[in-house]
């Protein structure tokens, strides 16, 4: 073979390899991002490997694509490894397609190379950008100090002192830190109020604080200072400064470099806030007491590319985002030590209010962590134990839920979040339905029925944004033990829905008597043991059975009974949770919104999940109690209007319909 033939063979092999890579990129974009590439020429190109998520910044990519023609738009989604380019004409887009496909580029500020793979797309749909406001109580002040003052403050820090803080070594991970006024203890996130450090705050800081007081940026002069120095790649774990340790105001001055700080609300909302060099951050109220704040460890931040916004929240504007390399940042964080217990309005995250109860509602957890532990003990573990028996009582779909599913368009993608044994997954054969549940045993039962289901938490569903035409959440959200977590569950449903998508939510109602009618739950009577067994397996068990299942003719506890910190007969360990929850009396009106509802596992189940007939023993006998373990499930029963009020706090949805259905409050939501 002559040299020309060899060159042609090499070129053919190279072209085939490029085509394979290009097709692979196209399939990946469709599978993971829902981006449908086309074979004909259009004005729009999707550039795989050319995104913020794999280190390509806007300036570098824009310079590259502008060489091929007039660029009308360059869209770079945050944390995604691809971008979309819109050219002024199809001819320019075709030139870019031919020029950039397979092009290898070296990332700026890095020795890494990436290869671009380009495909045509017909249309590009992006969600409307919703302005993101700062967390309530958060204030930013730009250019608080001059460059000369900044330099003087940085030079005043003597890092040569061998200051070793024993309690901080595991947390700091080589981060440099100094304390003045009081030492902040990283082992317990607190200060020793009886052991002030000698010298107080540095004089240069006192001058700065006087300026802040005079300008009204702060109301009280702090008496504690922590200086931290962060190299690129270092960060701060998300946290809330301990309520009992410090007063309301937390103030931080950023010197040396800008950085993005992440704030997160318990309901799942996040706000990325740009802290420019020489700016002052002041956290008060909700932003200080309720939102966590932290800095994600990374060497680059996603920031606005334009000069129009240097401070405040980083809006996810795909047309104006780029990467910014971090520099060495030094923070001066000022706090005022608290001398009395905190009495804020956020008891669920306040350590000062631990174990105390307010008259309007029982306080049964001290923090978001404790709430999660309570749900683990009294929801997740219980359903794992009772899954087979629970499934054997779940036969009849609820009529109005069936009606909702049957009115959805043919081919709709529907997610059942908290699907249990999957009794709704096969209702409408014209739908593509997937289910998820926290219980592995219940998901396994779905698998045995040939339904598609997977294990996950309803607060974090591993399905991409806007991918579902509809969602249902039936008897799930009432198992979350704080208002923030319940709202986060609704927000997660909204995230999954496409624009115009619908969600149906059912929660158990506090009002079991409504419009002078008792719910089926209250009216149910059991005259005999035979009737009891008939009800246990009857498909007419219906609606109220998904809230309760009681095989006993008498209740195991009255609603005033309070659990002790010990193991109950059903094996539910409290795991150190300081809870005082009333145990609900079956088939009676609710006296409290937050209750434990007994599940009597009388007779047990066999491997197939079928109920085993109970032994004929006296109800009060010791043998029956041992044979019939009692498990307690946590519920927050909703008052009238409570579910709607929570949903209305989300701007992205509207309530299409709300109604009461046999002891449940229900809403139908539409994604805006």
XYZ file of C-alpha atoms in Angstrom:
672
model
C 0.000 0.000 0.000
C 1.430 3.412 -0.971
C 1.713 6.361 1.428
C -1.509 7.929 0.120
C -3.462 4.770 0.886
C -1.940 4.563 4.352
C -2.875 8.162 5.043
C -6.426 7.531 3.870
C -6.650 4.451 6.102
C -5.409 6.423 9.124
C -7.862 9.219 8.335
C -10.726 6.765 8.037
C -9.849 5.161 11.372
C -9.590 8.590 13.004
C -12.929 9.664 11.535
C -14.628 6.466 12.688
C -13.217 6.908 16.189
C -14.420 10.520 16.280
C -17.870 9.434 15.085
C -18.083 6.782 17.823
C -17.141 9.341 20.472
C -19.614 11.831 19.037
C -22.460 9.275 19.099
C -21.510 8.279 22.649
C -21.679 11.935 23.728
C -25.086 12.260 22.018
C -26.455 9.212 23.850
C -25.066 10.413 27.180
C -26.718 13.816 26.759
C -30.058 12.165 26.005
C -29.845 9.645 28.833
C -28.647 11.960 31.580
C -29.853 15.406 30.512
C -32.818 14.781 28.197
C -31.111 16.717 25.378
C -32.232 15.349 22.000
C -29.570 15.802 19.320
C -30.521 15.846 15.623
C -28.691 14.809 12.456
C -29.681 17.812 10.304
C -28.040 21.230 10.448
C -29.480 23.848 12.816
C -28.287 27.094 14.381
C -27.761 25.406 17.759
C -24.881 23.214 18.869
C -24.359 21.313 22.099
C -20.688 21.030 23.050
C -19.959 17.949 25.169
C -16.922 18.254 27.493
C -17.115 22.026 27.055
C -18.848 23.039 30.283
C -18.295 24.577 33.682
C -18.605 21.134 35.248
C -15.322 19.949 33.737
C -13.288 23.126 34.078
C -13.960 25.107 30.869
C -14.580 28.771 31.621
C -16.778 31.110 29.572
C -13.960 33.301 28.255
C -12.035 30.347 26.873
C -15.019 28.698 25.180
C -16.473 31.956 23.863
C -13.151 32.867 22.217
C -13.115 29.466 20.558
C -16.685 29.421 19.209
C -16.555 33.053 18.031
C -13.827 32.079 15.554
C -16.520 30.241 13.564
C -19.118 33.024 13.328
C -21.497 35.341 15.140
C -22.508 33.841 18.498
C -25.985 34.926 19.574
C -25.885 33.033 22.866
C -23.552 30.816 24.869
C -25.366 28.898 27.589
C -23.274 27.230 30.310
C -25.367 25.470 32.985
C -23.819 25.354 36.464
C -21.917 22.133 37.292
C -22.699 20.555 33.895
C -19.983 19.207 31.524
C -21.554 20.680 28.397
C -22.589 24.015 26.865
C -24.964 25.161 24.133
C -24.023 27.666 21.407
C -26.518 29.501 19.210
C -25.118 30.953 15.988
C -26.622 33.651 13.776
C -26.972 31.242 10.837
C -26.926 27.533 10.046
C -23.832 28.066 7.856
C -21.854 29.381 10.833
C -23.121 26.538 13.004
C -22.034 23.990 10.328
C -18.577 25.554 10.218
C -18.297 25.251 14.013
C -19.543 21.658 13.824
C -16.776 20.757 11.362
C -14.078 22.784 13.112
C -14.688 21.982 16.781
C -15.637 18.315 16.616
C -12.781 16.346 18.154
C -10.814 19.496 18.974
C -8.538 19.116 21.984
C -8.084 22.136 24.246
C -6.000 22.748 27.355
C -7.934 24.102 30.306
C -6.850 27.517 31.529
C -5.042 27.464 34.897
C -4.590 23.715 34.447
C -2.409 21.242 32.594
C -5.391 19.047 31.726
C -6.670 18.560 28.200
C -10.266 17.898 27.156
C -11.668 16.880 23.771
C -14.827 18.571 22.511
C -17.619 16.629 20.793
C -20.273 18.666 19.006
C -23.837 17.814 17.936
C -26.742 19.778 16.495
C -29.874 20.389 18.572
C -33.214 21.701 17.322
C -34.292 23.789 20.280
C -32.895 24.529 23.692
C -35.342 24.817 26.586
C -34.188 26.501 29.774
C -36.299 27.255 32.794
C -37.007 30.913 33.401
C -34.476 32.391 35.777
C -36.121 33.239 39.072
C -34.338 36.014 40.982
C -32.814 34.597 44.137
C -33.074 36.795 47.194
C -30.633 36.698 50.070
C -31.684 34.787 53.206
C -33.750 37.042 55.497
C -31.517 38.961 57.898
C -28.408 38.736 55.687
C -26.647 41.987 54.743
C -23.651 42.604 52.480
C -21.464 45.730 52.588
C -18.982 46.187 49.733
C -15.577 47.835 50.103
C -15.840 48.229 53.855
C -12.097 48.821 54.025
C -9.682 50.339 51.519
C -6.905 48.283 49.869
C -4.424 50.050 52.160
C -6.448 49.151 55.276
C -6.791 45.585 54.010
C -3.028 45.269 53.626
C -2.449 46.698 57.109
C -4.882 44.217 58.673
C -3.307 41.245 56.890
C 0.177 42.334 57.933
C -0.943 42.656 61.560
C -1.487 38.873 61.823
C 1.569 37.095 63.207
C 1.284 33.634 61.708
C 4.818 32.775 62.883
C 3.564 32.183 66.419
C 3.373 28.459 67.091
C -0.262 28.544 68.216
C -1.504 24.967 68.580
C -5.142 24.477 69.483
C -5.522 20.862 70.550
C -9.316 20.660 70.235
C -9.248 22.084 66.720
C -6.758 19.819 64.970
C -9.244 17.298 63.558
C -11.637 19.966 62.301
C -9.242 22.508 60.818
C -7.327 20.187 58.451
C -4.226 22.422 58.322
C -6.237 25.645 58.107
C -4.531 28.496 59.938
C -6.567 30.060 62.726
C -6.207 32.580 65.554
C -8.589 33.526 68.387
C -8.976 36.771 70.343
C -11.244 37.586 73.273
C -12.351 33.968 73.699
C -11.151 30.748 72.130
C -13.694 29.113 69.853
C -13.705 25.389 70.624
C -14.118 23.354 67.448
C -14.697 20.158 69.408
C -18.036 21.404 70.790
C -18.696 24.541 68.659
C -18.775 26.711 71.759
C -16.656 28.996 73.925
C -15.562 28.804 77.549
C -17.258 31.954 78.840
C -15.340 31.847 82.132
C -11.897 31.833 80.493
C -11.351 34.968 78.377
C -8.074 35.222 76.482
C -5.661 37.974 77.576
C -5.520 41.198 75.595
C -9.002 41.336 74.101
C -9.442 42.252 70.441
C -6.575 43.789 68.410
C -6.618 47.583 68.268
C -6.893 47.633 64.472
C -10.130 45.643 64.782
C -11.532 47.971 67.427
C -11.172 50.865 64.994
C -13.007 48.864 62.329
C -15.820 47.939 64.714
C -16.310 51.559 65.761
C -16.766 52.395 62.077
C -19.376 49.623 61.691
C -21.277 50.812 64.766
C -21.263 54.386 63.548
C -22.530 53.387 60.085
C -25.235 51.158 61.616
C -23.950 47.928 60.089
C -23.883 46.307 63.539
C -25.798 47.078 66.741
C -23.493 45.614 69.404
C -19.742 45.591 69.718
C -18.441 41.994 69.607
C -16.008 40.564 72.165
C -14.782 37.480 70.262
C -12.755 37.277 67.050
C -11.688 34.272 64.973
C -9.234 34.789 62.123
C -9.081 32.016 59.521
C -6.900 31.734 56.453
C -8.130 29.528 53.599
C -6.006 28.335 50.712
C -7.733 27.454 47.392
C -9.417 24.081 47.807
C -10.134 24.505 51.519
C -13.610 25.179 52.910
C -15.949 25.292 55.906
C -18.462 22.504 56.638
C -22.122 23.704 56.606
C -23.105 24.771 60.120
C -25.148 27.128 62.288
C -23.177 29.016 64.926
C -24.295 27.617 68.276
C -27.287 29.587 69.568
C -26.317 29.399 73.245
C -22.749 30.518 72.581
C -23.291 33.789 70.720
C -25.751 36.654 70.371
C -27.719 37.403 67.217
C -25.115 39.193 65.076
C -22.369 37.200 63.349
C -20.099 39.455 61.255
C -17.381 38.363 58.814
C -14.899 40.465 56.849
C -13.340 38.864 53.728
C -9.777 39.930 52.907
C -7.261 38.821 50.297
C -9.686 37.190 47.836
C -13.355 36.814 46.963
C -15.238 33.584 47.562
C -18.723 32.036 47.264
C -20.448 31.021 50.508
C -23.368 28.580 50.387
C -26.477 29.091 52.537
C -29.101 26.365 52.966
C -32.554 26.472 54.541
C -33.897 23.313 56.277
C -36.569 23.026 53.564
C -33.851 22.506 50.946
C -33.549 26.009 49.477
C -29.979 27.003 48.709
C -28.447 30.389 47.958
C -24.883 30.856 46.732
C -23.642 34.253 47.939
C -20.625 36.005 46.482
C -18.415 37.580 49.169
C -16.202 40.086 47.356
C -12.750 40.988 48.586
C -12.895 43.632 51.379
C -16.663 43.080 51.881
C -18.527 42.652 55.172
C -21.126 39.917 55.726
C -23.621 40.426 58.577
C -25.909 37.538 59.606
C -28.871 38.263 61.872
C -32.297 36.741 62.498
C -33.288 33.866 60.251
C -30.021 33.835 58.279
C -28.044 33.494 61.514
C -30.314 31.137 63.496
C -31.967 28.876 60.896
C -29.875 28.717 57.695
C -26.621 26.786 57.596
C -23.651 28.496 55.978
C -20.431 27.000 54.666
C -17.824 27.072 51.917
C -17.574 24.085 49.581
C -13.953 22.870 49.265
C -12.942 23.514 45.632
C -10.401 25.517 43.644
C -12.933 27.259 41.379
C -16.246 29.009 42.062
C -19.122 29.430 39.600
C -19.732 33.179 39.376
C -21.333 35.767 37.092
C -19.276 36.463 34.010
C -20.490 40.037 33.552
C -19.569 42.987 35.692
C -23.209 43.761 36.501
C -23.246 41.855 39.783
C -20.213 41.427 42.008
C -21.999 40.963 45.289
C -24.993 39.027 46.584
C -26.685 35.868 45.362
C -25.269 34.070 42.327
C -28.311 33.614 40.057
C -28.210 30.381 37.991
C -28.220 32.381 34.745
C -26.848 29.918 32.169
C -26.130 32.841 29.862
C -23.901 34.632 32.359
C -21.886 32.110 34.362
C -18.196 31.313 34.343
C -15.478 29.858 36.553
C -13.380 31.955 38.921
C -10.155 30.609 40.381
C -9.986 31.040 44.141
C -7.206 32.882 45.887
C -6.015 32.851 49.497
C -8.784 34.334 51.660
C -8.456 35.545 55.225
C -11.651 36.035 57.212
C -12.132 38.112 60.359
C -15.274 36.732 62.053
C -16.687 38.726 64.972
C -19.187 37.431 67.523
C -20.588 38.581 70.860
C -20.595 35.932 73.593
C -24.096 35.222 74.936
C -24.613 35.505 78.710
C -28.179 34.164 78.920
C -30.064 31.299 77.219
C -31.225 31.830 73.655
C -34.963 32.346 73.308
C -35.214 32.605 69.514
C -38.245 31.607 67.467
C -36.457 28.610 65.901
C -36.661 25.949 68.641
C -36.069 23.035 66.245
C -32.432 24.152 65.814
C -31.861 25.934 69.142
C -29.718 24.131 71.721
C -30.878 26.488 74.518
C -34.449 25.264 74.096
C -33.539 21.593 74.132
C -36.192 19.485 75.851
C -38.511 22.427 76.535
C -42.081 22.347 75.264
C -44.181 25.263 74.160
C -47.839 25.306 75.014
C -48.965 25.501 71.396
C -47.096 22.361 70.288
C -44.966 19.663 71.900
C -41.254 19.993 71.226
C -39.909 16.529 70.663
C -36.568 17.184 68.963
C -33.827 19.739 69.389
C -32.353 20.029 65.943
C -32.570 18.897 62.360
C -30.247 16.026 63.302
C -32.551 14.937 66.114
C -35.552 15.164 63.785
C -33.805 12.808 61.392
C -33.012 10.401 64.225
C -36.624 10.438 65.394
C -37.822 9.562 61.893
C -35.201 6.833 61.626
C -36.436 5.213 64.855
C -40.177 5.733 64.498
C -40.708 5.623 60.723
C -37.917 3.972 58.726
C -37.062 1.135 61.115
C -40.727 0.420 61.794
C -41.624 0.023 58.119
C -38.669 -2.300 57.602
C -40.011 -4.489 60.418
C -43.676 -4.471 59.384
C -43.237 -4.298 55.587
C -44.716 -7.710 54.726
C -47.653 -7.309 57.119
C -48.182 -3.721 56.001
C -48.229 -4.811 52.353
C -50.776 -7.551 53.056
C -53.263 -4.872 54.193
C -52.735 -2.673 51.102
C -55.043 -3.950 48.364
C -57.635 -1.343 47.403
C -56.521 1.830 45.634
C -58.217 4.997 46.836
C -60.840 6.109 44.262
C -59.840 9.763 43.891
C -56.175 8.847 43.424
C -57.174 6.366 40.727
C -59.226 9.134 39.101
C -56.207 11.470 39.126
C -53.962 8.846 37.486
C -56.529 7.928 34.834
C -56.997 11.535 33.738
C -53.297 11.955 32.907
C -52.365 11.955 29.195
C -51.230 8.706 27.635
C -47.474 8.244 27.848
C -47.042 10.520 30.888
C -44.024 9.883 33.097
C -45.257 9.631 36.698
C -43.274 9.237 39.933
C -44.860 7.756 43.065
C -42.736 9.217 45.873
C -43.209 6.903 48.860
C -44.809 4.119 46.835
C -44.984 1.519 49.629
C -45.894 -1.860 48.097
C -46.601 -0.225 44.735
C -50.368 -0.509 44.683
C -50.664 2.557 42.413
C -47.824 1.680 40.025
C -50.007 -0.543 37.845
C -53.280 1.424 37.902
C -52.981 2.990 34.445
C -51.132 0.886 31.857
C -50.891 3.924 29.565
C -48.507 5.682 31.983
C -44.793 5.195 32.536
C -44.675 4.917 36.329
C -41.691 4.626 38.655
C -41.824 4.355 42.409
C -39.457 4.994 45.269
C -39.618 4.358 48.989
C -37.274 4.581 51.962
C -38.014 0.943 52.905
C -35.888 -1.657 51.126
C -38.352 -4.401 52.057
C -41.291 -2.535 50.512
C -39.281 -1.827 47.354
C -38.448 -5.544 47.147
C -42.183 -6.284 47.249
C -42.654 -3.864 44.327
C -39.966 -5.792 42.457
C -41.768 -9.063 43.044
C -44.805 -7.483 41.354
C -42.586 -6.504 38.366
C -42.906 -2.789 39.120
C -40.026 -0.335 38.692
C -39.048 1.041 42.098
C -35.901 2.021 43.959
C -34.832 3.015 47.466
C -34.355 6.690 48.302
C -35.364 9.445 50.714
C -38.323 11.622 49.705
C -36.197 14.697 50.498
C -33.566 13.727 47.913
C -34.880 11.805 44.913
C -32.119 10.873 42.415
C -34.126 11.962 39.363
C -33.187 14.987 37.275
C -35.071 18.288 37.392
C -38.290 18.747 35.412
C -38.345 15.131 34.192
C -41.829 14.070 35.366
C -45.249 14.878 33.957
C -46.863 14.076 37.302
C -46.036 12.958 40.843
C -48.070 11.472 43.668
C -47.229 11.541 47.372
C -49.743 9.466 49.302
C -49.540 9.264 53.116
C -45.853 10.212 53.181
C -45.265 13.859 54.101
C -47.000 13.484 57.491
C -44.070 11.264 58.571
C -41.603 14.210 58.523
C -41.170 15.697 61.979
C -40.496 19.406 61.312
C -42.328 22.002 59.238
C -39.096 22.656 57.333
C -38.705 19.009 56.356
C -42.359 18.722 55.331
C -41.980 21.781 53.104
C -38.748 20.350 51.689
C -40.686 17.226 50.654
C -43.184 19.379 48.741
C -40.335 21.353 47.176
C -38.744 18.104 45.997
C -41.979 17.124 44.238
C -42.008 20.512 42.506
C -38.395 20.054 41.412
C -39.230 16.780 39.683
C -42.152 18.244 37.713
C -41.860 19.793 34.275
C -43.554 23.111 33.664
C -47.294 22.400 33.678
C -46.803 19.095 35.500
C -49.196 18.000 38.255
C -48.700 16.580 41.752
C -51.247 14.982 44.085
C -50.534 14.982 47.841
C -52.437 13.193 50.614
C -51.730 13.702 54.346
C -53.590 12.520 57.419
C -55.965 15.113 58.909
C -56.259 16.291 62.496
C -59.985 16.698 61.804
C -61.402 13.184 61.687
C -64.873 14.703 61.885
C -65.530 17.228 59.111
C -68.770 18.907 57.996
C -70.558 16.976 60.771
C -69.477 13.686 59.225
C -67.179 11.229 60.980
C -64.420 9.699 58.904
C -64.424 5.987 58.202
C -61.497 5.780 60.573
C -63.672 6.927 63.519
C -66.830 5.054 62.520
C -65.215 1.633 62.174
C -66.498 -0.774 64.859
C -65.375 -4.265 65.621
C -67.895 -6.343 67.476
C -66.030 -9.600 67.545
C -62.770 -11.369 66.874
C -64.221 -12.857 63.665
C -65.212 -9.398 62.432
C -61.743 -8.158 63.281
C -60.057 -10.812 61.161
C -62.475 -10.146 58.314
C -61.579 -6.454 58.361
C -57.855 -7.208 58.390
C -58.060 -8.920 54.989
C -61.070 -7.227 53.425
C -60.344 -5.087 50.363
C -62.897 -2.642 51.713
C -60.370 -1.842 54.438
C -59.709 1.073 52.082
C -58.706 4.593 52.787
C -58.178 4.791 56.516
C -56.125 1.598 56.656
C -53.167 3.382 55.102
C -53.027 5.549 58.214
C -53.587 2.846 60.862
C -53.617 -0.865 61.397
C -54.753 -2.245 64.741
C -55.401 -5.939 65.178
C -56.228 -5.657 68.873
C -59.698 -5.130 70.282
C -58.259 -2.792 72.883
C -55.598 -0.097 72.606
C -52.131 -0.538 74.006
C -51.920 2.983 75.352
C -54.032 6.025 76.020
C -53.324 9.272 74.226
C -51.965 10.889 77.376
C -49.319 8.254 77.889
C -45.764 9.478 77.375
C -42.929 7.233 76.260
C -40.022 6.720 78.598
C -36.412 6.674 77.397
C -36.379 2.899 77.042
C -37.206 0.201 74.575
C -40.872 -0.389 73.905
C -42.493 -3.788 73.460
C -42.253 -3.513 69.707
C -38.494 -3.141 69.846
C -38.411 0.551 68.924
C -35.359 2.019 70.605
C -35.472 5.783 71.094
C -31.746 6.077 70.388
C -31.245 8.853 72.900
C -33.935 11.130 71.458
C -35.382 13.392 74.111
C -38.976 13.000 72.955
C -42.253 13.281 74.803
C -44.773 12.134 72.271
C -48.273 10.982 73.166
C -49.293 7.562 71.914
C -52.559 7.861 70.022
C -55.597 5.786 70.977
C -56.734 3.929 67.889
C -59.937 5.077 66.201
C -60.349 8.164 68.364
C -60.065 11.859 67.609
C -56.575 13.342 67.727
C -55.582 15.392 70.771
C -52.165 16.373 69.440
C -50.759 17.014 65.976
C -47.558 15.102 66.707
C -48.259 11.561 67.831
C -47.082 7.965 67.799
C -49.616 5.593 66.249
C -49.486 1.919 67.322
C -49.189 -0.870 64.770
C -50.080 -4.258 66.243
C -48.143 -6.993 64.486
C -50.516 -9.597 65.860
C -49.944 -13.059 64.451
C -46.987 -11.894 62.366
C -46.594 -12.714 58.682
C -45.144 -15.509 56.632
C -42.407 -15.096 54.023
C -44.918 -14.185 51.338
C -46.274 -11.377 53.471
C -49.581 -13.115 54.168
C -51.156 -12.577 57.579
C -50.879 -15.590 59.892
C -54.020 -16.202 61.898
C -53.699 -14.959 65.467
C -53.636 -17.335 68.397
C -56.905 -17.543 70.294
C -55.618 -16.099 73.554
C -57.165 -13.635 75.990
C -56.451 -10.065 74.938
C -54.767 -9.273 78.260
C -52.577 -12.388 78.404
C -48.800 -12.159 78.527
C -48.513 -14.734 75.730
C -50.590 -12.591 73.357
C -48.544 -9.479 74.154
C -45.330 -11.314 73.338
C -46.843 -12.806 70.179
C -48.239 -9.437 69.074
C -45.428 -6.860 69.209
C -46.509 -3.228 69.049
C -44.611 -0.787 66.843
C -45.105 2.976 67.015
C -45.012 5.188 63.922
C -44.513 8.940 64.099
C -47.179 11.151 62.452
C -47.759 14.882 62.169
C -51.481 15.164 61.455
C -52.374 18.288 59.471
C -54.907 20.912 60.526
C -57.276 22.389 57.956
C -55.408 24.809 55.689
C -51.945 23.783 56.910
C -50.983 21.835 53.790
C -52.218 24.596 51.464
C -50.370 27.249 53.484
C -47.103 25.326 53.145
C -47.588 24.855 49.399
C -48.336 28.562 48.875
C -44.871 29.496 50.151
C -43.393 28.013 46.956
C -43.482 30.486 44.067
C -42.986 27.800 41.427
C -46.337 26.050 41.996
C -50.003 26.912 42.246
C -52.745 24.987 43.994
C -55.190 23.760 41.388
C -57.503 22.001 43.830
C -57.705 21.081 47.531
C -60.195 18.809 49.249
C -60.924 16.536 52.231
C -61.119 12.813 51.549
C -62.092 10.423 54.371
C -59.843 11.840 57.074
C -57.147 13.205 54.765
C -56.274 16.674 53.507
C -55.408 16.602 49.813
C -54.050 19.054 47.235
C -53.445 18.978 43.499
C -50.498 21.199 42.509
C -49.397 22.527 39.131
C -45.808 23.522 38.333
C -45.662 27.053 36.961
